[in-house]
Short mmCIF file of C-alpha atoms in Angstrom, two decimals:
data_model
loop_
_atom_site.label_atom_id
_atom_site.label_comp_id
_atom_site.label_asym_id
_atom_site.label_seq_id
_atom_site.Cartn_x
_atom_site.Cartn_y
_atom_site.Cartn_z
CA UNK A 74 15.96 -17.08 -53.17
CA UNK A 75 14.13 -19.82 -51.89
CA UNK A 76 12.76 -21.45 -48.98
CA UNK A 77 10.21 -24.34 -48.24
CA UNK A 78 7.00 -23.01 -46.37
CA UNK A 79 7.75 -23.35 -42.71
CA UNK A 80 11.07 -21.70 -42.95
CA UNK A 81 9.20 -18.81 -44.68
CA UNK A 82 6.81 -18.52 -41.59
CA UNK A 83 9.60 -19.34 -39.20
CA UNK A 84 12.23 -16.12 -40.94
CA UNK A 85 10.25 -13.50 -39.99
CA UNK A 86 12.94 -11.32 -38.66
CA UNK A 87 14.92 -11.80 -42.29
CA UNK A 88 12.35 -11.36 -43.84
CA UNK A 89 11.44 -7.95 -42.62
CA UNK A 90 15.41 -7.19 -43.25
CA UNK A 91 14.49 -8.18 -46.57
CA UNK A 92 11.44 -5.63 -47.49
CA UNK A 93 13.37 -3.07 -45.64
CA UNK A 94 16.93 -3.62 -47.90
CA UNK A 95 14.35 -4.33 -50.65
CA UNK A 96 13.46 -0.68 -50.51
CA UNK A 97 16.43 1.02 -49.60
CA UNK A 98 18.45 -0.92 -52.14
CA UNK A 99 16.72 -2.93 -54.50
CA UNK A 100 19.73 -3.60 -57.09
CA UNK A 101 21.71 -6.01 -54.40
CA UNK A 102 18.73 -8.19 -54.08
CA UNK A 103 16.08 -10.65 -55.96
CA UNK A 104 12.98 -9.07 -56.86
CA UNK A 105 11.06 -11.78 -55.12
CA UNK A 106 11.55 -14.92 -52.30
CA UNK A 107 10.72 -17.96 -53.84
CA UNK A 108 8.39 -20.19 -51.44
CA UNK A 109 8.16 -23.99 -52.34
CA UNK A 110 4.91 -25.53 -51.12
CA UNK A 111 3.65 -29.20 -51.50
CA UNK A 112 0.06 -29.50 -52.97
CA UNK A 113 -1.08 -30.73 -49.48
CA UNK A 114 0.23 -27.19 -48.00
CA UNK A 115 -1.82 -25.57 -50.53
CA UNK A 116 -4.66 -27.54 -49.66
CA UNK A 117 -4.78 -26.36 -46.17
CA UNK A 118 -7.32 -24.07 -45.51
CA UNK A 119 -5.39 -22.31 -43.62
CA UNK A 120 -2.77 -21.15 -45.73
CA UNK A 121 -4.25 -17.74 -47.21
CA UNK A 122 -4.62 -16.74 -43.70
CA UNK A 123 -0.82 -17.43 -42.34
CA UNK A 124 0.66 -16.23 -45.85
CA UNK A 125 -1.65 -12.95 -45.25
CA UNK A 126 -0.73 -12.49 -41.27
CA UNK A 127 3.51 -13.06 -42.64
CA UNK A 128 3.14 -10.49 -45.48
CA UNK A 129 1.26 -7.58 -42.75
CA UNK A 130 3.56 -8.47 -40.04
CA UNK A 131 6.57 -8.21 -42.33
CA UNK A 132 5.66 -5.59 -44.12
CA UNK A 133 6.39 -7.23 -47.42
CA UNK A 134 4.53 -6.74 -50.60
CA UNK A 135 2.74 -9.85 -52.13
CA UNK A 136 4.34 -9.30 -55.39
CA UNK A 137 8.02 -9.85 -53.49
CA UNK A 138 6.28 -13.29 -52.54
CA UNK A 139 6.25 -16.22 -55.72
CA UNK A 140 4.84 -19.65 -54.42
CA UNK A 141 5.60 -22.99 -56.63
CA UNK A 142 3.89 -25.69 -56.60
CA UNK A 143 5.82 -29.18 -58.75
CA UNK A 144 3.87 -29.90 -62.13
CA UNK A 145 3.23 -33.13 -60.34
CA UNK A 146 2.13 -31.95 -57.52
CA UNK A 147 -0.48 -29.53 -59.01
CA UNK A 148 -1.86 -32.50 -61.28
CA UNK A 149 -2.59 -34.76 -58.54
CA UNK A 150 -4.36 -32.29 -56.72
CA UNK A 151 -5.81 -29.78 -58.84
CA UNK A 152 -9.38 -29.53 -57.94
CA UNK A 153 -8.61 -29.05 -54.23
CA UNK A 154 -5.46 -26.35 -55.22
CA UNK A 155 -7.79 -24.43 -58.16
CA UNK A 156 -9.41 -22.09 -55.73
CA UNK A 157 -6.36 -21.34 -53.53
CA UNK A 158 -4.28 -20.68 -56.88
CA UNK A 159 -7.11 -18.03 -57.71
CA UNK A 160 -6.83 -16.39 -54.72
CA UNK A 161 -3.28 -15.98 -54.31
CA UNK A 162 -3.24 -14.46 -57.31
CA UNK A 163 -5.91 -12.49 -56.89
CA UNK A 164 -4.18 -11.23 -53.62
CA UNK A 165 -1.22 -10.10 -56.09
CA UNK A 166 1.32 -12.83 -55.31
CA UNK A 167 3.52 -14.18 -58.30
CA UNK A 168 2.91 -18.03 -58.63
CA UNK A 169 5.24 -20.76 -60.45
CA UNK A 170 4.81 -24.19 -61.79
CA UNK A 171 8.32 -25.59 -60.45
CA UNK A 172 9.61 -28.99 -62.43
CA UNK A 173 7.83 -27.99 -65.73
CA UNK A 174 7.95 -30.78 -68.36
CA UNK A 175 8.17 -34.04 -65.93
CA UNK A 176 4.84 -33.93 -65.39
CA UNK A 177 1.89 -35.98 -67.60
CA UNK A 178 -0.69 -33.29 -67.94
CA UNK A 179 -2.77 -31.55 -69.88
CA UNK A 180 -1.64 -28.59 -70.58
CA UNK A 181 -5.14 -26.90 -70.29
CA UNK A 182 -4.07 -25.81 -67.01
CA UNK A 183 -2.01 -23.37 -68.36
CA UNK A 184 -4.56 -20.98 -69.83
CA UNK A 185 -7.59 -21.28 -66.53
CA UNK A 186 -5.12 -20.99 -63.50
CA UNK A 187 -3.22 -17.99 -62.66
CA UNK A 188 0.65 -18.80 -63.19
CA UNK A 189 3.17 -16.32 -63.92
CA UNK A 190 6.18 -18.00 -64.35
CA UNK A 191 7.40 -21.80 -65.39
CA UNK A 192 10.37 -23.29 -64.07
CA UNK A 193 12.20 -25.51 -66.71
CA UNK A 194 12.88 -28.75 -65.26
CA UNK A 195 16.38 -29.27 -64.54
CA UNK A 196 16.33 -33.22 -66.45
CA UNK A 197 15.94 -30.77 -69.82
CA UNK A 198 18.56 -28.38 -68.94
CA UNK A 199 21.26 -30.87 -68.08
CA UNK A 200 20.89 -32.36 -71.37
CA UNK A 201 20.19 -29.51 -73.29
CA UNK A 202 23.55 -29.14 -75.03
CA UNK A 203 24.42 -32.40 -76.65
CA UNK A 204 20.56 -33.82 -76.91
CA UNK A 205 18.27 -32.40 -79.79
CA UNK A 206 15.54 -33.50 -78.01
CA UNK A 207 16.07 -31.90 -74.93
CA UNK A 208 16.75 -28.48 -76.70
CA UNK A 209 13.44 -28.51 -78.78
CA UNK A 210 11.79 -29.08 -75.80
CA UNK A 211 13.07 -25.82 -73.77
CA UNK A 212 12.48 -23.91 -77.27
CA UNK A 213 8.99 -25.16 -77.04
CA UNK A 214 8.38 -24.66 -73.52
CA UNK A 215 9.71 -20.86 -73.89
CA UNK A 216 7.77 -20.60 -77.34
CA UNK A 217 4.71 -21.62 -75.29
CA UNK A 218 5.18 -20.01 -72.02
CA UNK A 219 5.92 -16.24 -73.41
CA UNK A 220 2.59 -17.10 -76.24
CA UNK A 221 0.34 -16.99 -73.30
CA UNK A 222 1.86 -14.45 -70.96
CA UNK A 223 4.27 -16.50 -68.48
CA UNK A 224 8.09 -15.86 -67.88
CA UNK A 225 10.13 -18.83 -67.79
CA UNK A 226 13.32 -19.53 -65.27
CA UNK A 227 15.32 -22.64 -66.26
CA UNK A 228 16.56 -24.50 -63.34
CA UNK A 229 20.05 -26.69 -63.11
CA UNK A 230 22.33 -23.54 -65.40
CA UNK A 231 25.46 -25.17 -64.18
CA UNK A 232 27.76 -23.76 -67.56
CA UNK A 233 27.88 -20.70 -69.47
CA UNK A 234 27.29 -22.25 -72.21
CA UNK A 235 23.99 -23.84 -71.08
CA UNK A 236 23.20 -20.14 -69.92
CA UNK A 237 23.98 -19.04 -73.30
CA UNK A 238 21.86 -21.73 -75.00
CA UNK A 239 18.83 -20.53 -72.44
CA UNK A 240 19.30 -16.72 -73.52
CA UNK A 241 19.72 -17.49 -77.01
CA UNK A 242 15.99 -18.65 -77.01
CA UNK A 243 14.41 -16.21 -74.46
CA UNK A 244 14.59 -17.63 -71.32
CA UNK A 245 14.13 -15.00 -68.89
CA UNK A 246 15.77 -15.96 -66.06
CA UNK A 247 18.28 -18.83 -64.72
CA UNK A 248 18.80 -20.72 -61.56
CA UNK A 249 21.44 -23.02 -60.43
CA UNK A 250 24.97 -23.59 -59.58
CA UNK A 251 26.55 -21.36 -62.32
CA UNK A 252 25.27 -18.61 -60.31
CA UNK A 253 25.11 -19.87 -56.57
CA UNK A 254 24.82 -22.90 -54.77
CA UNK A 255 21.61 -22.67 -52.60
CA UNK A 256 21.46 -20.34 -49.73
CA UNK A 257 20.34 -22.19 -46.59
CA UNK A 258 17.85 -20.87 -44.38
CA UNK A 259 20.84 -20.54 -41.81
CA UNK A 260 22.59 -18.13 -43.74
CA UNK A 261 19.29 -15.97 -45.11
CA UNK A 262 19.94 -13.38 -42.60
CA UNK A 263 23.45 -12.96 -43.22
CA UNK A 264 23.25 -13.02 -46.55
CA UNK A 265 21.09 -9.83 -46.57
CA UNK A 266 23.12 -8.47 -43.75
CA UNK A 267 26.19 -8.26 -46.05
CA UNK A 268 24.06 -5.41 -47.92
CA UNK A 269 22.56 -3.35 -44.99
#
């Protein structure tokens, strides 16, 4: 599940429901909430506070929390993110590089910041069953990612046979339409409701 980072503050009720059903019945839900943040949110000095004050109110464990930040996003801003990256991560919340692959970057990054995960780009997945290209890519990305400890979701699954592709070369997880549309922030609550 995902939301953007004022939604996430906003959803505290929910996301209480969520720790709680989290605990009492952890096989109906996601291990995690997915947060998307720009790089200027992660800039803000004022971030590690709020996400701190959401996780104590809430009661929810970092490691239920993953934040991404877009390839791009992280590039352009990557001195003033470094730091925060370090310690959200040192705080024991699960970080992700969303939009893997469109970015221009070193890949340097990889191995000195504290990622856990990489999210395929969806461009690479869409294409991924009639372009060679595209599927050397993913093979390589996965080849990569699990090489120097980081899971990888691929975003965009929209056909089982995409899916198939994906688990065929160790993806580790998949997002997209195949599975669910996304859930809006309206219906967060009741989707967790349907399980409590």
């Amino acid at each position: 599940m995902a939301l953007i980072f004022p939604e996430f503050c906003s959803r505290s009720p929910d996301l209480a429901k969520f720790a709680y059903l989290q605990k009492e019945k952890p096989h109906y839900l996601p291990e995690r909430i997915s947060v998307n943040l720009s790089a200027r949110q992660f800039s803000n000095p004022q971030l590690i506070p709020m996400i701190k004050n959401v996780l104590r109110t809430q009661k929810i464990s970092p490691k239920q929390l993953e934040l991404e930040i877009t390839e791009t996003g992280l590039i352009e801003n990557i001195a003033e993110v470094c730091s925060t990256l370090h310690q959200l991560g040192d705080m024991g919340i699960q970080l992700a590089i969303d939009d893997f692959g469109t970015g221009y970057s070193s890949l340097g990054y990889l191995k000195d910041l504290p990622f856990n995960r990489l999210k395929i780009d969806k461009s690479f997945v869409d294409s991924c069953m009639f372009d060679y290209n595209s599927q050397s890519i993913i093979e390589s990305i996965i080849g990569l990612a699990h090489r120097i400890g980081l899971e990888v979701t691929a975003e965009g699954v929209e056909t089982i046979e995409q899916k198939q592709f994906l688990a065929k070369h160790q993806c580790d997880e998949f997002q997209g339409y195949y599975f669910s549309p996304p859930i809006s922030p309206e219906e967060f609550g009741s989707f967790f409701s349907q399980y409590h």
